Amino acid sequence: MNEYFSGFAAAAALSLFAITANAQDDYPSQPITMVVPFSAGGPTDTVTRLISEPMSKELGSEIVIQNITGAGGTVAAGQVAKAPADGYTVLMHHIGMSTAPTLYSNLPYNPLEDFETVGLVTEVPMTIVARKDFPAETLQELVEYLKTHADEVTLANAGTGAASQLCGMLLMEAIDTQLTTVPYPGTGPALTDLVGGQVDIMCDQTTNTTGQILGGEIKAYAVTAEERLANLPDVPTTSEAGLGDFQLRIWHGLYVPAETDPAIIEKLTSALQVALQDQNVIDRFAELGTTPVSQEGATPEAHAEMLSSQIDLWAPIIKEAGVSAD
Ligand code: ASP
């Protein structure tokens, strides 16, 4: 390489460095899109909208929420995996990120390789609920009814890969009964149909069922938690109600495409940590039975560890249940 060329290359490398350094330093200099993989009005959407406000303040940039629905959250994840790794497209996803690789043989992304983790956000139990005139008052009566009327009962979920699908699968396993499942693009429309009586039962996060349970619009049989919840004191836990150790806690986390600059991820992680200490977020989460993770949980490391351990946890359970999206 001659002197001029190597000098030119060095200058080019320097200016490239300056541009890259600036891109990180200036981040964010345009609105950030936060992708929700389910429809509006569901738990993932609710949690995202709640944390996006203080995150946006902290980052000094607008956060636009985009609901991309389909295939239990996998359509959105597939799109974010292919988005530019510039920090302007962020995905909120839940436990489905860890079940999809077993449920889908042709998943168009690899959760461990195509994303960087930003941090965990919440932990939330599920509620087993039914339309308000469903002919069962307790979980024992519900189980009895499902076993004897299996071909008449419809079970709503948010698609294969959704938390509600996982919970429904575990419920059907626990009572050894197959029901007809009705997939929706998210809990929002599923809950509307449950309240309207178009579908019979569902298992979904307290985030969006609590209001309807307390308002008497739907019936709750159990919470999939170890202990009763402060805001649903009359709803027994699954084990109290006779379903043994059937417990399920859903977790949410934020992702960006693989190879996003660590400096950008650091800014997103600290904004997430600030958001999780915001009083309005804390109060609303408490009302919705949704627990914000600790500051240690809201880190890329804790999130990456959760993701890979959950992929390993769910794979044999899903295979054993014989459930697949194919
Ligand atoms: N709760 C839904 C699920 O079953 C998704 C949503 O947030 O709408 O995964």
mmCIF file of C-alpha atoms and ligand atoms in Angstrom:
data_model
loop_
_atom_site.group_PDB
_atom_site.id
_atom_site.type_symbol
_atom_site.label_atom_id
_atom_site.label_comp_id
_atom_site.label_asym_id
_atom_site.label_seq_id
_atom_site.Cartn_x
_atom_site.Cartn_y
_atom_site.Cartn_z
ATOM 1 C CA MET A 1 0.000 0.000 0.000
ATOM 2 C CA ASN A 2 1.552 3.385 -0.950
ATOM 3 C CA GLU A 3 1.802 6.240 1.488
ATOM 4 C CA TYR A 4 -0.996 8.226 -0.063
ATOM 5 C CA PHE A 5 -3.321 5.251 -0.061
ATOM 6 C CA SER A 6 -2.551 4.215 3.487
ATOM 7 C CA GLY A 7 -2.921 7.881 4.541
ATOM 8 C CA PHE A 8 -6.228 8.006 2.697
ATOM 9 C CA ALA A 9 -7.350 4.729 4.292
ATOM 10 C CA ALA A 10 -6.397 6.049 7.717
ATOM 11 C CA ALA A 11 -8.307 9.274 7.062
ATOM 12 C CA ALA A 12 -11.290 7.320 5.800
ATOM 13 C CA ALA A 13 -11.158 5.039 8.822
ATOM 14 C CA LEU A 14 -10.929 8.071 11.087
ATOM 15 C CA SER A 15 -13.903 9.806 9.529
ATOM 16 C CA LEU A 16 -15.862 6.550 9.585
ATOM 17 C CA PHE A 17 -14.984 6.274 13.265
ATOM 18 C CA ALA A 18 -16.166 9.846 13.775
ATOM 19 C CA ILE A 19 -19.463 9.128 12.045
ATOM 20 C CA THR A 20 -19.965 5.906 14.042
ATOM 21 C CA ALA A 21 -18.929 7.556 17.277
ATOM 22 C CA ASN A 22 -21.336 10.388 16.548
ATOM 23 C CA ALA A 23 -24.167 8.035 15.734
ATOM 24 C CA GLN A 24 -23.809 6.504 19.207
ATOM 25 C CA ASP A 25 -23.175 9.786 20.985
ATOM 26 C CA ASP A 26 -26.157 11.453 19.340
ATOM 27 C CA TYR A 27 -28.432 8.501 19.912
ATOM 28 C CA PRO A 28 -31.336 8.932 19.953
ATOM 29 C CA SER A 29 -31.680 11.698 17.403
ATOM 30 C CA GLN A 30 -34.956 10.518 15.885
ATOM 31 C CA PRO A 31 -38.109 8.768 17.179
ATOM 32 C CA ILE A 32 -37.715 5.172 18.371
ATOM 33 C CA THR A 33 -40.243 2.558 17.280
ATOM 34 C CA MET A 34 -41.192 0.114 20.000
ATOM 35 C CA VAL A 35 -42.774 -2.945 18.432
ATOM 36 C CA VAL A 36 -45.505 -4.805 20.323
ATOM 37 C CA PRO A 37 -46.047 -8.286 18.853
ATOM 38 C CA PHE A 38 -49.765 -8.397 19.814
ATOM 39 C CA SER A 39 -52.755 -6.127 19.336
ATOM 40 C CA ALA A 40 -53.543 -3.017 21.344
ATOM 41 C CA GLY A 41 -55.364 -3.442 24.638
ATOM 42 C CA GLY A 42 -53.488 -6.560 25.783
ATOM 43 C CA PRO A 43 -50.847 -7.047 28.499
ATOM 44 C CA THR A 44 -47.806 -6.661 26.247
ATOM 45 C CA ASP A 45 -49.268 -3.480 24.796
ATOM 46 C CA THR A 46 -50.212 -2.137 28.254
ATOM 47 C CA VAL A 47 -46.770 -2.806 29.722
ATOM 48 C CA THR A 48 -45.047 -1.261 26.688
ATOM 49 C CA ARG A 49 -47.155 1.903 26.750
ATOM 50 C CA LEU A 50 -46.575 2.316 30.486
ATOM 51 C CA ILE A 51 -42.788 2.069 30.361
ATOM 52 C CA SER A 52 -42.406 3.920 27.054
ATOM 53 C CA GLU A 53 -43.449 7.228 28.601
ATOM 54 C CA PRO A 54 -40.678 7.535 31.214
ATOM 55 C CA MET A 55 -38.214 5.880 28.833
ATOM 56 C CA SER A 56 -38.992 8.491 26.219
ATOM 57 C CA LYS A 57 -38.468 11.283 28.776
ATOM 58 C CA GLU A 58 -35.167 9.792 29.885
ATOM 59 C CA LEU A 59 -33.903 9.289 26.332
ATOM 60 C CA GLY A 60 -35.160 12.698 25.211
ATOM 61 C CA SER A 61 -36.797 11.164 22.184
ATOM 62 C CA GLU A 62 -40.294 10.233 21.101
ATOM 63 C CA ILE A 63 -41.186 6.510 21.327
ATOM 64 C CA VAL A 64 -43.776 5.368 18.820
ATOM 65 C CA ILE A 65 -45.624 2.133 19.624
ATOM 66 C CA GLN A 66 -46.268 -0.146 16.671
ATOM 67 C CA ASN A 67 -48.478 -3.224 17.039
ATOM 68 C CA ILE A 68 -47.410 -5.901 14.544
ATOM 69 C CA THR A 69 -49.621 -8.931 15.102
ATOM 70 C CA GLY A 70 -49.635 -12.487 13.826
ATOM 71 C CA ALA A 71 -48.513 -16.036 14.536
ATOM 72 C CA GLY A 72 -48.298 -15.661 18.307
ATOM 73 C CA GLY A 73 -45.826 -12.791 18.220
ATOM 74 C CA THR A 74 -43.429 -14.377 15.731
ATOM 75 C CA VAL A 75 -44.299 -12.066 12.810
ATOM 76 C CA ALA A 76 -43.165 -9.010 14.768
ATOM 77 C CA ALA A 77 -40.030 -10.708 16.097
ATOM 78 C CA GLY A 78 -39.130 -11.778 12.536
ATOM 79 C CA GLN A 79 -39.442 -8.182 11.332
ATOM 80 C CA VAL A 80 -37.396 -6.703 14.179
ATOM 81 C CA ALA A 81 -34.674 -9.329 13.646
ATOM 82 C CA LYS A 82 -34.213 -7.910 10.130
ATOM 83 C CA ALA A 83 -34.488 -4.224 11.074
ATOM 84 C CA PRO A 84 -31.370 -1.999 10.992
ATOM 85 C CA ALA A 85 -29.261 -2.468 14.133
ATOM 86 C CA ASP A 86 -29.341 1.243 14.947
ATOM 87 C CA GLY A 87 -31.400 1.288 18.156
ATOM 88 C CA TYR A 88 -34.437 2.833 16.469
ATOM 89 C CA THR A 89 -36.410 -0.418 16.376
ATOM 90 C CA VAL A 90 -36.938 -2.051 19.752
ATOM 91 C CA LEU A 91 -39.033 -5.154 20.386
ATOM 92 C CA MET A 92 -41.019 -5.833 23.530
ATOM 93 C CA HIS A 93 -41.656 -9.544 23.823
ATOM 94 C CA HIS A 94 -42.548 -12.034 26.502
ATOM 95 C CA ILE A 95 -42.063 -15.701 27.372
ATOM 96 C CA GLY A 96 -43.105 -16.497 23.772
ATOM 97 C CA MET A 97 -39.573 -15.610 22.690
ATOM 98 C CA SER A 98 -38.477 -18.795 24.469
ATOM 99 C CA THR A 99 -41.310 -21.125 23.408
ATOM 100 C CA ALA A 100 -41.450 -20.220 19.694
ATOM 101 C CA PRO A 101 -38.214 -22.050 18.716
ATOM 102 C CA THR A 102 -39.795 -25.334 19.839
ATOM 103 C CA LEU A 103 -43.283 -24.569 18.508
ATOM 104 C CA TYR A 104 -42.146 -23.469 15.024
ATOM 105 C CA SER A 105 -39.810 -25.596 12.931
ATOM 106 C CA ASN A 106 -39.400 -22.786 10.374
ATOM 107 C CA LEU A 107 -39.031 -19.820 12.677
ATOM 108 C CA PRO A 108 -37.516 -17.037 10.518
ATOM 109 C CA TYR A 109 -35.172 -15.912 13.334
ATOM 110 C CA ASN A 110 -33.070 -17.308 16.129
ATOM 111 C CA PRO A 111 -33.916 -15.611 19.452
ATOM 112 C CA LEU A 112 -30.379 -16.179 20.757
ATOM 113 C CA GLU A 113 -28.482 -15.069 17.657
ATOM 114 C CA ASP A 114 -30.594 -12.446 15.923
ATOM 115 C CA PHE A 115 -31.189 -10.124 18.887
ATOM 116 C CA GLU A 116 -29.356 -8.338 21.670
ATOM 117 C CA THR A 117 -31.119 -8.320 25.027
ATOM 118 C CA VAL A 118 -31.718 -4.932 26.658
ATOM 119 C CA GLY A 119 -33.237 -6.006 29.970
ATOM 120 C CA LEU A 120 -36.151 -7.785 31.602
ATOM 121 C CA VAL A 121 -39.200 -5.665 32.356
ATOM 122 C CA THR A 122 -41.891 -7.485 34.356
ATOM 123 C CA GLU A 123 -43.065 -10.722 35.827
ATOM 124 C CA VAL A 124 -46.770 -11.459 35.877
ATOM 125 C CA PRO A 125 -48.987 -14.437 36.719
ATOM 126 C CA MET A 126 -51.925 -15.645 34.660
ATOM 127 C CA THR A 127 -55.591 -15.952 35.551
ATOM 128 C CA ILE A 128 -57.903 -18.745 34.417
ATOM 129 C CA VAL A 129 -61.068 -16.894 33.440
ATOM 130 C CA ALA A 130 -64.415 -17.468 31.702
ATOM 131 C CA ARG A 131 -67.337 -15.506 30.290
ATOM 132 C CA LYS A 132 -69.478 -14.396 33.211
ATOM 133 C CA ASP A 133 -72.358 -16.813 32.565
ATOM 134 C CA PHE A 134 -70.147 -19.878 32.110
ATOM 135 C CA PRO A 135 -71.732 -22.832 33.981
ATOM 136 C CA ALA A 136 -68.987 -23.349 36.612
ATOM 137 C CA GLU A 137 -68.369 -21.378 39.797
ATOM 138 C CA THR A 138 -65.125 -22.887 41.085
ATOM 139 C CA LEU A 139 -62.013 -24.321 39.473
ATOM 140 C CA GLN A 140 -63.099 -27.826 40.502
ATOM 141 C CA GLU A 141 -66.448 -27.276 38.735
ATOM 142 C CA LEU A 142 -64.649 -25.814 35.736
ATOM 143 C CA VAL A 143 -62.355 -28.846 35.433
ATOM 144 C CA GLU A 144 -65.341 -31.179 35.749
ATOM 145 C CA TYR A 145 -67.242 -29.233 33.088
ATOM 146 C CA LEU A 146 -64.289 -29.151 30.689
ATOM 147 C CA LYS A 147 -63.776 -32.893 31.010
ATOM 148 C CA THR A 148 -67.430 -33.677 30.338
ATOM 149 C CA HIS A 149 -68.101 -31.014 27.663
ATOM 150 C CA ALA A 150 -64.688 -30.832 25.964
ATOM 151 C CA ASP A 151 -66.052 -30.611 22.432
ATOM 152 C CA GLU A 152 -68.388 -27.719 23.289
ATOM 153 C CA VAL A 153 -65.944 -25.401 25.054
ATOM 154 C CA THR A 154 -63.840 -22.791 23.252
ATOM 155 C CA LEU A 155 -60.493 -21.639 24.682
ATOM 156 C CA ALA A 156 -59.224 -18.258 23.470
ATOM 157 C CA ASN A 157 -55.537 -17.536 23.011
ATOM 158 C CA ALA A 158 -53.309 -15.004 21.274
ATOM 159 C CA GLY A 159 -51.904 -17.521 18.778
ATOM 160 C CA THR A 160 -49.312 -20.296 18.920
ATOM 161 C CA GLY A 161 -46.363 -18.815 20.758
ATOM 162 C CA ALA A 162 -48.474 -16.566 22.975
ATOM 163 C CA ALA A 163 -48.392 -16.781 26.762
ATOM 164 C CA SER A 164 -52.106 -17.586 26.730
ATOM 165 C CA GLN A 165 -51.431 -20.497 24.371
ATOM 166 C CA LEU A 166 -48.742 -21.819 26.726
ATOM 167 C CA CYS A 167 -51.063 -21.481 29.720
ATOM 168 C CA GLY A 168 -53.945 -23.145 27.839
ATOM 169 C CA MET A 169 -51.623 -25.959 26.792
ATOM 170 C CA LEU A 170 -50.548 -26.524 30.420
ATOM 171 C CA LEU A 171 -54.169 -26.433 31.594
ATOM 172 C CA MET A 172 -55.256 -29.012 28.987
ATOM 173 C CA GLU A 173 -52.262 -31.175 29.948
ATOM 174 C CA ALA A 174 -53.055 -30.886 33.662
ATOM 175 C CA ILE A 175 -56.665 -32.009 33.183
ATOM 176 C CA ASP A 176 -55.867 -34.378 30.303
ATOM 177 C CA THR A 177 -58.513 -32.843 28.049
ATOM 178 C CA GLN A 178 -58.295 -31.258 24.600
ATOM 179 C CA LEU A 179 -60.432 -28.178 23.922
ATOM 180 C CA THR A 180 -61.088 -26.203 20.750
ATOM 181 C CA THR A 181 -58.722 -23.254 20.740
ATOM 182 C CA VAL A 182 -59.615 -19.944 19.106
ATOM 183 C CA PRO A 183 -56.587 -17.816 18.161
ATOM 184 C CA TYR A 184 -56.751 -14.009 18.279
ATOM 185 C CA PRO A 185 -54.093 -11.436 17.322
ATOM 186 C CA GLY A 186 -53.774 -10.517 20.991
ATOM 187 C CA THR A 187 -55.494 -10.476 24.361
ATOM 188 C CA GLY A 188 -57.283 -7.187 23.572
ATOM 189 C CA PRO A 189 -59.754 -8.675 21.056
ATOM 190 C CA ALA A 190 -59.856 -12.045 22.895
ATOM 191 C CA LEU A 191 -60.965 -10.319 26.079
ATOM 192 C CA THR A 192 -63.597 -8.316 24.184
ATOM 193 C CA ASP A 193 -65.047 -11.591 22.892
ATOM 194 C CA LEU A 194 -64.848 -13.208 26.335
ATOM 195 C CA VAL A 195 -66.765 -10.284 27.854
ATOM 196 C CA GLY A 196 -69.222 -10.469 24.946
ATOM 197 C CA GLY A 197 -69.672 -14.219 25.458
ATOM 198 C CA GLN A 198 -68.438 -15.216 21.961
ATOM 199 C CA VAL A 199 -65.743 -17.417 23.472
ATOM 200 C CA ASP A 200 -65.882 -19.436 26.726
ATOM 201 C CA ILE A 201 -62.608 -19.462 28.626
ATOM 202 C CA MET A 202 -59.069 -18.168 28.515
ATOM 203 C CA CYS A 203 -55.886 -18.040 30.566
ATOM 204 C CA ASP A 204 -54.170 -14.676 30.448
ATOM 205 C CA GLN A 205 -52.065 -12.173 32.349
ATOM 206 C CA THR A 206 -53.588 -10.287 35.279
ATOM 207 C CA THR A 207 -52.471 -7.093 33.534
ATOM 208 C CA ASN A 208 -55.631 -7.008 31.468
ATOM 209 C CA THR A 209 -57.979 -9.426 33.217
ATOM 210 C CA THR A 210 -57.921 -7.746 36.670
ATOM 211 C CA GLY A 211 -60.205 -4.843 35.678
ATOM 212 C CA GLN A 212 -62.812 -7.128 34.126
ATOM 213 C CA ILE A 213 -62.679 -9.602 37.026
ATOM 214 C CA LEU A 214 -63.174 -6.833 39.590
ATOM 215 C CA GLY A 215 -65.890 -5.268 37.427
ATOM 216 C CA GLY A 216 -67.762 -8.612 37.276
ATOM 217 C CA GLU A 217 -67.519 -8.756 33.480
ATOM 218 C CA ILE A 218 -65.720 -12.108 33.522
ATOM 219 C CA LYS A 219 -65.318 -14.899 36.092
ATOM 220 C CA ALA A 220 -61.951 -15.867 37.575
ATOM 221 C CA TYR A 221 -61.223 -19.389 38.837
ATOM 222 C CA ALA A 222 -57.562 -19.221 39.801
ATOM 223 C CA VAL A 223 -54.288 -17.323 39.574
ATOM 224 C CA THR A 224 -51.230 -19.293 38.432
ATOM 225 C CA ALA A 225 -49.140 -17.951 41.331
ATOM 226 C CA GLU A 226 -47.732 -19.401 44.543
ATOM 227 C CA GLU A 227 -49.758 -16.940 46.628
ATOM 228 C CA ARG A 228 -53.005 -15.029 46.218
ATOM 229 C CA LEU A 229 -52.631 -11.568 44.732
ATOM 230 C CA ALA A 230 -53.241 -8.453 46.826
ATOM 231 C CA ASN A 231 -55.669 -6.978 44.304
ATOM 232 C CA LEU A 232 -57.528 -10.263 43.631
ATOM 233 C CA PRO A 233 -57.805 -11.608 47.206
ATOM 234 C CA ASP A 234 -60.882 -13.747 46.469
ATOM 235 C CA VAL A 235 -59.280 -15.636 43.602
ATOM 236 C CA PRO A 236 -57.547 -18.835 44.819
ATOM 237 C CA THR A 237 -54.160 -19.969 43.574
ATOM 238 C CA THR A 238 -54.099 -22.932 41.184
ATOM 239 C CA SER A 239 -52.739 -25.222 43.897
ATOM 240 C CA GLU A 240 -55.338 -24.080 46.466
ATOM 241 C CA ALA A 241 -58.002 -24.710 43.853
ATOM 242 C CA GLY A 242 -56.785 -28.252 43.228
ATOM 243 C CA LEU A 243 -54.480 -27.995 40.194
ATOM 244 C CA GLY A 244 -51.346 -29.141 42.009
ATOM 245 C CA ASP A 245 -48.186 -27.287 41.101
ATOM 246 C CA PHE A 246 -49.531 -25.705 37.922
ATOM 247 C CA GLN A 247 -47.860 -22.308 38.206
ATOM 248 C CA LEU A 248 -46.854 -19.928 35.476
ATOM 249 C CA ARG A 249 -45.243 -16.521 35.546
ATOM 250 C CA ILE A 250 -44.860 -14.602 32.306
ATOM 251 C CA TRP A 251 -41.828 -12.381 31.807
ATOM 252 C CA HIS A 252 -41.298 -9.525 29.399
ATOM 253 C CA GLY A 253 -38.054 -8.145 27.991
ATOM 254 C CA LEU A 254 -36.798 -5.596 25.466
ATOM 255 C CA TYR A 255 -34.719 -6.590 22.421
ATOM 256 C CA VAL A 256 -32.849 -4.851 19.616
ATOM 257 C CA PRO A 257 -31.463 -6.472 16.451
ATOM 258 C CA ALA A 258 -28.138 -8.324 16.760
ATOM 259 C CA GLU A 259 -25.013 -6.214 16.426
ATOM 260 C CA THR A 260 -26.573 -3.060 17.813
ATOM 261 C CA ASP A 261 -23.773 -0.975 19.308
ATOM 262 C CA PRO A 262 -23.280 -1.681 23.052
ATOM 263 C CA ALA A 263 -23.318 2.088 23.757
ATOM 264 C CA ILE A 264 -26.842 2.293 22.330
ATOM 265 C CA ILE A 265 -27.970 -0.744 24.319
ATOM 266 C CA GLU A 266 -26.533 0.844 27.457
ATOM 267 C CA LYS A 267 -28.649 3.958 26.896
ATOM 268 C CA LEU A 268 -31.778 1.858 26.393
ATOM 269 C CA THR A 269 -31.012 -0.242 29.479
ATOM 270 C CA SER A 270 -30.539 2.782 31.716
ATOM 271 C CA ALA A 271 -33.744 4.356 30.387
ATOM 272 C CA LEU A 272 -35.540 1.070 31.171
ATOM 273 C CA GLN A 273 -34.114 1.091 34.690
ATOM 274 C CA VAL A 274 -35.303 4.658 35.214
ATOM 275 C CA ALA A 275 -38.767 3.746 33.885
ATOM 276 C CA LEU A 276 -39.074 0.826 36.295
ATOM 277 C CA GLN A 277 -38.523 3.228 39.210
ATOM 278 C CA ASP A 278 -41.089 5.711 37.958
ATOM 279 C CA GLN A 279 -43.866 6.086 40.553
ATOM 280 C CA ASN A 280 -46.677 6.015 37.997
ATOM 281 C CA VAL A 281 -45.287 2.796 36.481
ATOM 282 C CA ILE A 282 -44.895 1.229 39.946
ATOM 283 C CA ASP A 283 -48.466 2.179 40.932
ATOM 284 C CA ARG A 284 -50.092 1.049 37.681
ATOM 285 C CA PHE A 285 -48.143 -2.235 37.660
ATOM 286 C CA ALA A 286 -49.280 -2.864 41.257
ATOM 287 C CA GLU A 287 -52.923 -2.263 40.279
ATOM 288 C CA LEU A 288 -52.511 -4.738 37.427
ATOM 289 C CA GLY A 289 -50.791 -7.452 39.500
ATOM 290 C CA THR A 290 -47.655 -7.005 37.394
ATOM 291 C CA THR A 291 -44.272 -6.912 39.135
ATOM 292 C CA PRO A 292 -41.475 -4.746 37.739
ATOM 293 C CA VAL A 293 -38.145 -6.599 37.768
ATOM 294 C CA SER A 294 -35.333 -5.452 40.051
ATOM 295 C CA GLN A 295 -32.609 -3.175 38.688
ATOM 296 C CA GLU A 296 -30.360 -6.263 38.372
ATOM 297 C CA GLY A 297 -33.073 -7.962 36.289
ATOM 298 C CA ALA A 298 -33.313 -4.989 33.952
ATOM 299 C CA THR A 299 -29.901 -5.714 32.450
ATOM 300 C CA PRO A 300 -28.829 -7.383 29.183
ATOM 301 C CA GLU A 301 -27.006 -10.128 31.140
ATOM 302 C CA ALA A 302 -29.940 -11.148 33.353
ATOM 303 C CA HIS A 303 -32.240 -11.015 30.331
ATOM 304 C CA ALA A 304 -29.926 -13.159 28.159
ATOM 305 C CA GLU A 305 -29.635 -15.690 30.967
ATOM 306 C CA MET A 306 -33.431 -15.808 31.392
ATOM 307 C CA LEU A 307 -33.972 -16.261 27.650
ATOM 308 C CA SER A 308 -31.587 -19.158 27.214
ATOM 309 C CA SER A 309 -32.653 -20.947 30.404
ATOM 310 C CA GLN A 310 -36.329 -20.591 29.431
ATOM 311 C CA ILE A 311 -35.691 -21.991 25.935
ATOM 312 C CA ASP A 312 -34.147 -25.044 27.624
ATOM 313 C CA LEU A 313 -36.972 -25.264 30.166
ATOM 314 C CA TRP A 314 -39.894 -25.156 27.729
ATOM 315 C CA ALA A 315 -38.519 -27.273 24.861
ATOM 316 C CA PRO A 316 -39.073 -30.692 26.501
ATOM 317 C CA ILE A 317 -42.426 -29.641 28.019
ATOM 318 C CA ILE A 318 -43.799 -28.500 24.646
ATOM 319 C CA LYS A 319 -42.453 -31.598 22.877
ATOM 320 C CA GLU A 320 -43.991 -33.808 25.539
ATOM 321 C CA ALA A 321 -47.357 -32.058 25.076
ATOM 322 C CA GLY A 322 -47.085 -32.710 21.316
ATOM 323 C CA VAL A 323 -47.975 -29.089 20.483
ATOM 324 C CA SER A 324 -46.637 -27.510 17.301
ATOM 325 C CA ALA A 325 -47.457 -24.601 15.016
ATOM 326 C CA ASP A 326 -46.553 -26.572 11.879
HETATM 327 N N1 ASP B 1 -51.246 -11.822 26.670
HETATM 328 C C1 ASP B 1 -51.099 -12.205 25.310
HETATM 329 C C2 ASP B 1 -50.516 -13.560 25.222
HETATM 330 O O1 ASP B 1 -51.271 -14.452 25.399
HETATM 331 C C3 ASP B 1 -50.522 -11.275 24.356
HETATM 332 C C4 ASP B 1 -50.942 -9.850 24.500
HETATM 333 O O2 ASP B 1 -50.242 -9.195 25.233
HETATM 334 O O3 ASP B 1 -51.903 -9.402 23.887
HETATM 335 O O4 ASP B 1 -49.360 -13.765 24.946
#
